[in-house]
Structures are given as C-alpha cells and as structure tokens.
Tab-separated table of C-alpha atoms in Angstrom:
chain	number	residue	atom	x	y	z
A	1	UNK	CA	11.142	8.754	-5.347
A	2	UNK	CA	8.697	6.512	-5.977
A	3	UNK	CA	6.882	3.963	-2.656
A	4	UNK	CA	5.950	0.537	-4.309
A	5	UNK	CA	4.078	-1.908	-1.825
A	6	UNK	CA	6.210	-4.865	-1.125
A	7	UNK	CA	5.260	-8.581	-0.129
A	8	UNK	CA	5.969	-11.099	2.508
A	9	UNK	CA	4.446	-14.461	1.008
A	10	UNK	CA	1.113	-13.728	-0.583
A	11	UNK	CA	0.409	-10.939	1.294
A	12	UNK	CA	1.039	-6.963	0.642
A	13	UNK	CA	1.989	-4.402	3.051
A	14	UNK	CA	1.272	-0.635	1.988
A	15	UNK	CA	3.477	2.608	3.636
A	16	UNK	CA	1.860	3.418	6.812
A	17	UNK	CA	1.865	-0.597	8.380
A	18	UNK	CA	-1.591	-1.352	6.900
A	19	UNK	CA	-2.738	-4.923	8.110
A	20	UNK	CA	-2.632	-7.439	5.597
A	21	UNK	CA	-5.400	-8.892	4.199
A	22	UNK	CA	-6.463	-12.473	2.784
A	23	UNK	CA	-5.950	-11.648	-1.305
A	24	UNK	CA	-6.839	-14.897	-2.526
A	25	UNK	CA	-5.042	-16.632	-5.374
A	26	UNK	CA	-3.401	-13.382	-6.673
A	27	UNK	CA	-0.881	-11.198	-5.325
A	28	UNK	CA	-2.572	-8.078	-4.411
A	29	UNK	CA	-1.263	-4.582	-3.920
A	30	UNK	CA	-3.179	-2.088	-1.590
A	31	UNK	CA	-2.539	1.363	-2.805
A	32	UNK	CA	-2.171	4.477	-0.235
A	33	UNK	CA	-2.219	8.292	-1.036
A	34	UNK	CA	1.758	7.828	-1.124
A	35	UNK	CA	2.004	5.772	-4.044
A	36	UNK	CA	2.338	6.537	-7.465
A	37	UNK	CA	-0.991	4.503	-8.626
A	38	UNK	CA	-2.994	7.174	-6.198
A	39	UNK	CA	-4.096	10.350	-7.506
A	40	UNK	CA	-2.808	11.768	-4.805
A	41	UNK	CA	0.668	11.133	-5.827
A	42	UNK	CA	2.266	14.639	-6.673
A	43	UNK	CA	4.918	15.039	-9.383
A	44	UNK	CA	3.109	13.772	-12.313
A	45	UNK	CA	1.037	16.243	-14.355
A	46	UNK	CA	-1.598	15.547	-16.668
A	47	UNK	CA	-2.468	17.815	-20.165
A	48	UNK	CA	-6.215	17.655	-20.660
A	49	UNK	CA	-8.134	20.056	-23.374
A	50	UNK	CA	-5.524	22.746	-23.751
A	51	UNK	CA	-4.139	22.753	-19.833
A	52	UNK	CA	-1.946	21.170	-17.589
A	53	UNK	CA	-2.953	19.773	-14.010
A	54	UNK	CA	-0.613	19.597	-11.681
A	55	UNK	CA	-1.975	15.694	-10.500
A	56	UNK	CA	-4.992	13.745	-11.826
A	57	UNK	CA	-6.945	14.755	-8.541
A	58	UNK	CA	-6.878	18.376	-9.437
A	59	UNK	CA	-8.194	17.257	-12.350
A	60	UNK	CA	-11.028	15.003	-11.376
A	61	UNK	CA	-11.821	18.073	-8.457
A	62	UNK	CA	-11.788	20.031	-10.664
A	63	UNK	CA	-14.575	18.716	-12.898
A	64	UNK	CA	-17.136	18.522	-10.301
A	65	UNK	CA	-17.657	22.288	-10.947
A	66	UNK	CA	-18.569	22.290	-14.635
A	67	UNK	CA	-19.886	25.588	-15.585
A	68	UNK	CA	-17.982	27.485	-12.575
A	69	UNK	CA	-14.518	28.420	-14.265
A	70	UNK	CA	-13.366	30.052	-11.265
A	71	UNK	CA	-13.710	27.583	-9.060
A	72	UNK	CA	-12.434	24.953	-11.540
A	73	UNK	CA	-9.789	27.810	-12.060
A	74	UNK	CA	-8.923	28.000	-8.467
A	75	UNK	CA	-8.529	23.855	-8.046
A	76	UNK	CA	-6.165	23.711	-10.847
A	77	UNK	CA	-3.698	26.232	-9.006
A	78	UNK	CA	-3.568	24.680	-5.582
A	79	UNK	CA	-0.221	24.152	-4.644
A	80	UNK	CA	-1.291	20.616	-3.216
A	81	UNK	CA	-3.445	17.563	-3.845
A	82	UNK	CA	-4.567	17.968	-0.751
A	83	UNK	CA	-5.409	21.240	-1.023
A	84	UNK	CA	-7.309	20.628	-4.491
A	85	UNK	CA	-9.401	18.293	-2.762
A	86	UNK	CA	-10.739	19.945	0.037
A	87	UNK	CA	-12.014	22.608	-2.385
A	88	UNK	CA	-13.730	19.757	-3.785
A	89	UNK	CA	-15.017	18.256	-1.258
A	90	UNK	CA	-16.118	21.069	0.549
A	91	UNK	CA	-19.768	21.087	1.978
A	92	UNK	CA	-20.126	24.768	0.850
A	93	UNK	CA	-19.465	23.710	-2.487
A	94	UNK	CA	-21.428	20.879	-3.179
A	95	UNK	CA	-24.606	22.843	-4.422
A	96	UNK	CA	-22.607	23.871	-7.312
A	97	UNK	CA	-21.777	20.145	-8.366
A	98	UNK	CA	-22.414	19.726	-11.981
A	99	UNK	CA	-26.171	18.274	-12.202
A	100	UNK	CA	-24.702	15.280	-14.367
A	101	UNK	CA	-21.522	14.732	-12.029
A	102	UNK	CA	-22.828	11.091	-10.580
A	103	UNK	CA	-23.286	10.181	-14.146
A	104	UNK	CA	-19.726	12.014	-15.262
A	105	UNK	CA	-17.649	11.058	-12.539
A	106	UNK	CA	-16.415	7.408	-14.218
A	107	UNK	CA	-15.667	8.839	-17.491
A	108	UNK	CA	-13.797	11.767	-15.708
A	109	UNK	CA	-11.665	9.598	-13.743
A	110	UNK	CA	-10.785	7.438	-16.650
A	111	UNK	CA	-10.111	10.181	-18.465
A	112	UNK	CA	-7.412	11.717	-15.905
A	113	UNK	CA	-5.693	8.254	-15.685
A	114	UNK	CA	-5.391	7.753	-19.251
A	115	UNK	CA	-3.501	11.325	-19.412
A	116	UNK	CA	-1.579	10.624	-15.962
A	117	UNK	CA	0.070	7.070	-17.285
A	118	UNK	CA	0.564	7.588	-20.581
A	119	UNK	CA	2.031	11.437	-20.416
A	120	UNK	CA	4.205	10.226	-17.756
A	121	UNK	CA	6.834	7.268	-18.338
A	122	UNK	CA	7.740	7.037	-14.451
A	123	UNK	CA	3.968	6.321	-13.862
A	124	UNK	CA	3.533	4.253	-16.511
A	125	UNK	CA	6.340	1.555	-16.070
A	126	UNK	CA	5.177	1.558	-12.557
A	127	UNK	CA	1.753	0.405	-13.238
A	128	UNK	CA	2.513	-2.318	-15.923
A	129	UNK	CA	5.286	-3.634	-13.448
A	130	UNK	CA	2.259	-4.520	-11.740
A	131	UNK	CA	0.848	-7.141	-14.469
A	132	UNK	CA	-0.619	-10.122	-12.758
A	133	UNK	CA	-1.387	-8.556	-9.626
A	134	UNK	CA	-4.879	-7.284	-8.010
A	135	UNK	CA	-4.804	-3.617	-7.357
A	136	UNK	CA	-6.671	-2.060	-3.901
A	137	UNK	CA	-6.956	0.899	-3.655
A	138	UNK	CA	-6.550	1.342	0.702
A	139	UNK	CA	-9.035	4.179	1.668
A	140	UNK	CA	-11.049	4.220	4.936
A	141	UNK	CA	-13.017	6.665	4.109
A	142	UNK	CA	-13.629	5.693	0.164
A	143	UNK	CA	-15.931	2.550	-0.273
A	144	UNK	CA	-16.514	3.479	-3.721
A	145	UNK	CA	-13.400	4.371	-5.338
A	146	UNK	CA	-11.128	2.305	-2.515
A	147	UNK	CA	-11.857	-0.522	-0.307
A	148	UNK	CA	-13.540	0.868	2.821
A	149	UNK	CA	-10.420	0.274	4.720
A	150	UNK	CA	-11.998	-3.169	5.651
A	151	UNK	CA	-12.074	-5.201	1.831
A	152	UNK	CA	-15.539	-4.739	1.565
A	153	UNK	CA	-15.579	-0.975	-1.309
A	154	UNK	CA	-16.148	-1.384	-4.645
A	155	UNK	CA	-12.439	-0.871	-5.408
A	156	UNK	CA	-13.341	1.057	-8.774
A	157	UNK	CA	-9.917	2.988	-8.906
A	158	UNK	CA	-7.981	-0.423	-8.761
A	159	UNK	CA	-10.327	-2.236	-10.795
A	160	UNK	CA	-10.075	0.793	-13.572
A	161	UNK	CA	-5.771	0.630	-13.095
A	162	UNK	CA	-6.418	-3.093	-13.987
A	163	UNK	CA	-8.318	-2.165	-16.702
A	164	UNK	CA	-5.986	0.930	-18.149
A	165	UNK	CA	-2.777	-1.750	-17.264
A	166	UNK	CA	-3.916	-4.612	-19.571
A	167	UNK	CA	-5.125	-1.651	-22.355
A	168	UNK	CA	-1.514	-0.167	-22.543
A	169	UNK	CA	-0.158	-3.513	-22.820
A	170	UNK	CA	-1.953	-4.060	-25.853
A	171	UNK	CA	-1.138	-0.019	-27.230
A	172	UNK	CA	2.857	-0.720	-26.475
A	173	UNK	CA	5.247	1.635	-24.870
A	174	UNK	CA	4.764	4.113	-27.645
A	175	UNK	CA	1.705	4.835	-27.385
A	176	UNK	CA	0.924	8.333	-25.162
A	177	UNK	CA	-2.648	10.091	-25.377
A	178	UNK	CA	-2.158	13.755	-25.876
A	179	UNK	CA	-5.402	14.897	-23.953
A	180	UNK	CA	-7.281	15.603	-26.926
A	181	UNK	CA	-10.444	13.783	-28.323
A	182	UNK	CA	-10.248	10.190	-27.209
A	183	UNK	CA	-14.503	9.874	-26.092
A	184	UNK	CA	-14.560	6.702	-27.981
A	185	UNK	CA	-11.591	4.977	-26.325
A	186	UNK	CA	-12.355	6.648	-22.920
A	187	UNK	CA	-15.729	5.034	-23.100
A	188	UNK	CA	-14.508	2.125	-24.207
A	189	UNK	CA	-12.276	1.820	-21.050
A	190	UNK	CA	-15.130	3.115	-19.016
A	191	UNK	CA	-17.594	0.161	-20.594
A	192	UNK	CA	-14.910	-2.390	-19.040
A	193	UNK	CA	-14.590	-1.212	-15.356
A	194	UNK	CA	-18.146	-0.483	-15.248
A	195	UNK	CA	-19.941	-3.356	-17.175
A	196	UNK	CA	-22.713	-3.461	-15.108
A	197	UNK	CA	-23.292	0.106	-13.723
A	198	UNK	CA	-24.887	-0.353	-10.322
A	199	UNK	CA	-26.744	3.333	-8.996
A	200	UNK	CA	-27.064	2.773	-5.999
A	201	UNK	CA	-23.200	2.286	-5.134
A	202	UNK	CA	-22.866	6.052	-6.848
A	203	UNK	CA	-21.348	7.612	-4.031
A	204	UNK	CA	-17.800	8.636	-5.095
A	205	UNK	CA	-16.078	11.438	-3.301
C-alpha cells in the first residue's frame, strides 16, 4: 500500500508526525523514506543496462563503486534498501568511490528515477497526482538531496521529482523508458534540476 502525505490547510504532514512547516504559496509535500516518491520505497524495481534493481537506491548505491563489480554485485542483491545503503555508505568503502562519483552522482540519480516512474505505473500516477505541489524531500541527515530536517537542504531529490513530473506530463501516459540509451534526455533532465551547478554544495550521500 502506498503512504501519500495529507494536508490540513496549507500545510503537509508526512508519516512519522513531522512538524509542519511554512510552504509558502504552494501546497508542499515533505517526503519520508515511507513514501513512494523516496528511493527508499521497496516494491518498485527499476531495469537499467541489462539488470533489474530491486529499488532505485540499490541502484544509485550501487554506482558509487564503478569498476568494483562485486561490490556493485553485492548491493544489487541486498534483500533491503536499507541494507543496500549501508554498503554504500560505509566508511570502509568510501576509498573505492568512483574518482568521478561527485561529478556522476546527478546524472545517476536522474537516471534511476526516470527507470523507477516510468517502468512502474503505481509510482508513476502517484507522482503526477502531485502536479501543482512543491515536493521536500524530509531528511535530517540529507541537506543535499533532502531538506536538512530544518527547510534549509538543497532539496535536489524533490526539485528533480518536479522536474521528471512536469517531463512525463509532456511524454503522456504511454511513454515508459526501457533503461537503455537515453544520455541525451537524461542530461537534458539533469540540465533542468541543476541549471546552475554549485560545487561546493556537492555533498550527497
């Protein structure tokens, strides 16, 4: 089953009681690791190149580790997001981070939502029934990809969702990428959420 945010007035609570927060003139949904706009989310594989992920965050893991198949390997078969992630993020691990992976990491995650909500419908029709409304991503411990817990991250997963929602709009419902090719419209998409790449705020997880 699906956990969709819900509203009282102009303001959006997430699962898990988060405090609301002043959105401005928009509606605004703040996004937890329940939800099906998180990577996170389990149930909803993505076909990339030739294989199947079990969730987008195996994938994007997973690619931190180019030229060390086993480890990429051993991401891909965790039984849990979770699980996938830890291997990513572990300190042991971070000497063999691909040399370009700050430079990568935007591209890669555009590239795992592009399979994620267009291979799967349930994911899909969830994110455009968010048209018109400001995606957060709610992460304490993310100020890149989420908001810091506190409004003040970069927000670049909901700000890429916006981006991704308004291109399938104009594809239609038929459209589905198949995990092959796609580098232009991947950097396309990338181009938009990042139009002005700042360095300095290159500290994904």
């Amino acid at each position: 089953e699906l956990t969709v945010p819900h509203y009282v007035g102009l303001y959006c609570y997430c699962p898990g009681a988060l405090p609301p927060y002043p959105p401005g003139d928009r509606p605004t949904i703040w996004f937890t690791a329940e939800d099906v706009l998180s990577n996170f989310c389990p149930g909803h594989p993505v076909r990339i190149a030739g294989k199947v992920w079990p969730t987008s965050e195996h994938y994007y893991q997973s690619r931190k580790f180019a030229g060390h198949l086993e480890l990429q390997e051993q991401i891909r078969q965790q039984p849990t997001c979770k699980q996938a992630a830890a291997i990513g993020r572990h300190p042991d691990n971070q000497h063999k981070f691909a040399p370009s992976w700050d430079e990568d990491k935007n591209s890669v995650m555009i590239t795992a939502l592009l399979a994620k909500f267009t291979q799967n419908e349930a994911c899909r029709s969830q994110l455009l029934n968010t048209h018109g409304k400001v995606l957060m991503e709610y992460s304490e411990k993310d100020k890149y990809w989420g908001d810091a817990g506190d409004f003040r991250g970069s927000n670049y997963l909901g700000k890429a969702l916006m981006i991704l929602r308004d291109h399938l709009m104009a594809r239609g419902p038929e459209y589905v990428w198949d995990g092959d090719g796609g580098e232009a419209e991947i950097a396309a998409l990338v181009a938009r959420t990042w139009p002005q790449a700042r360095g300095a705020e290159a500290q994904g997880r």
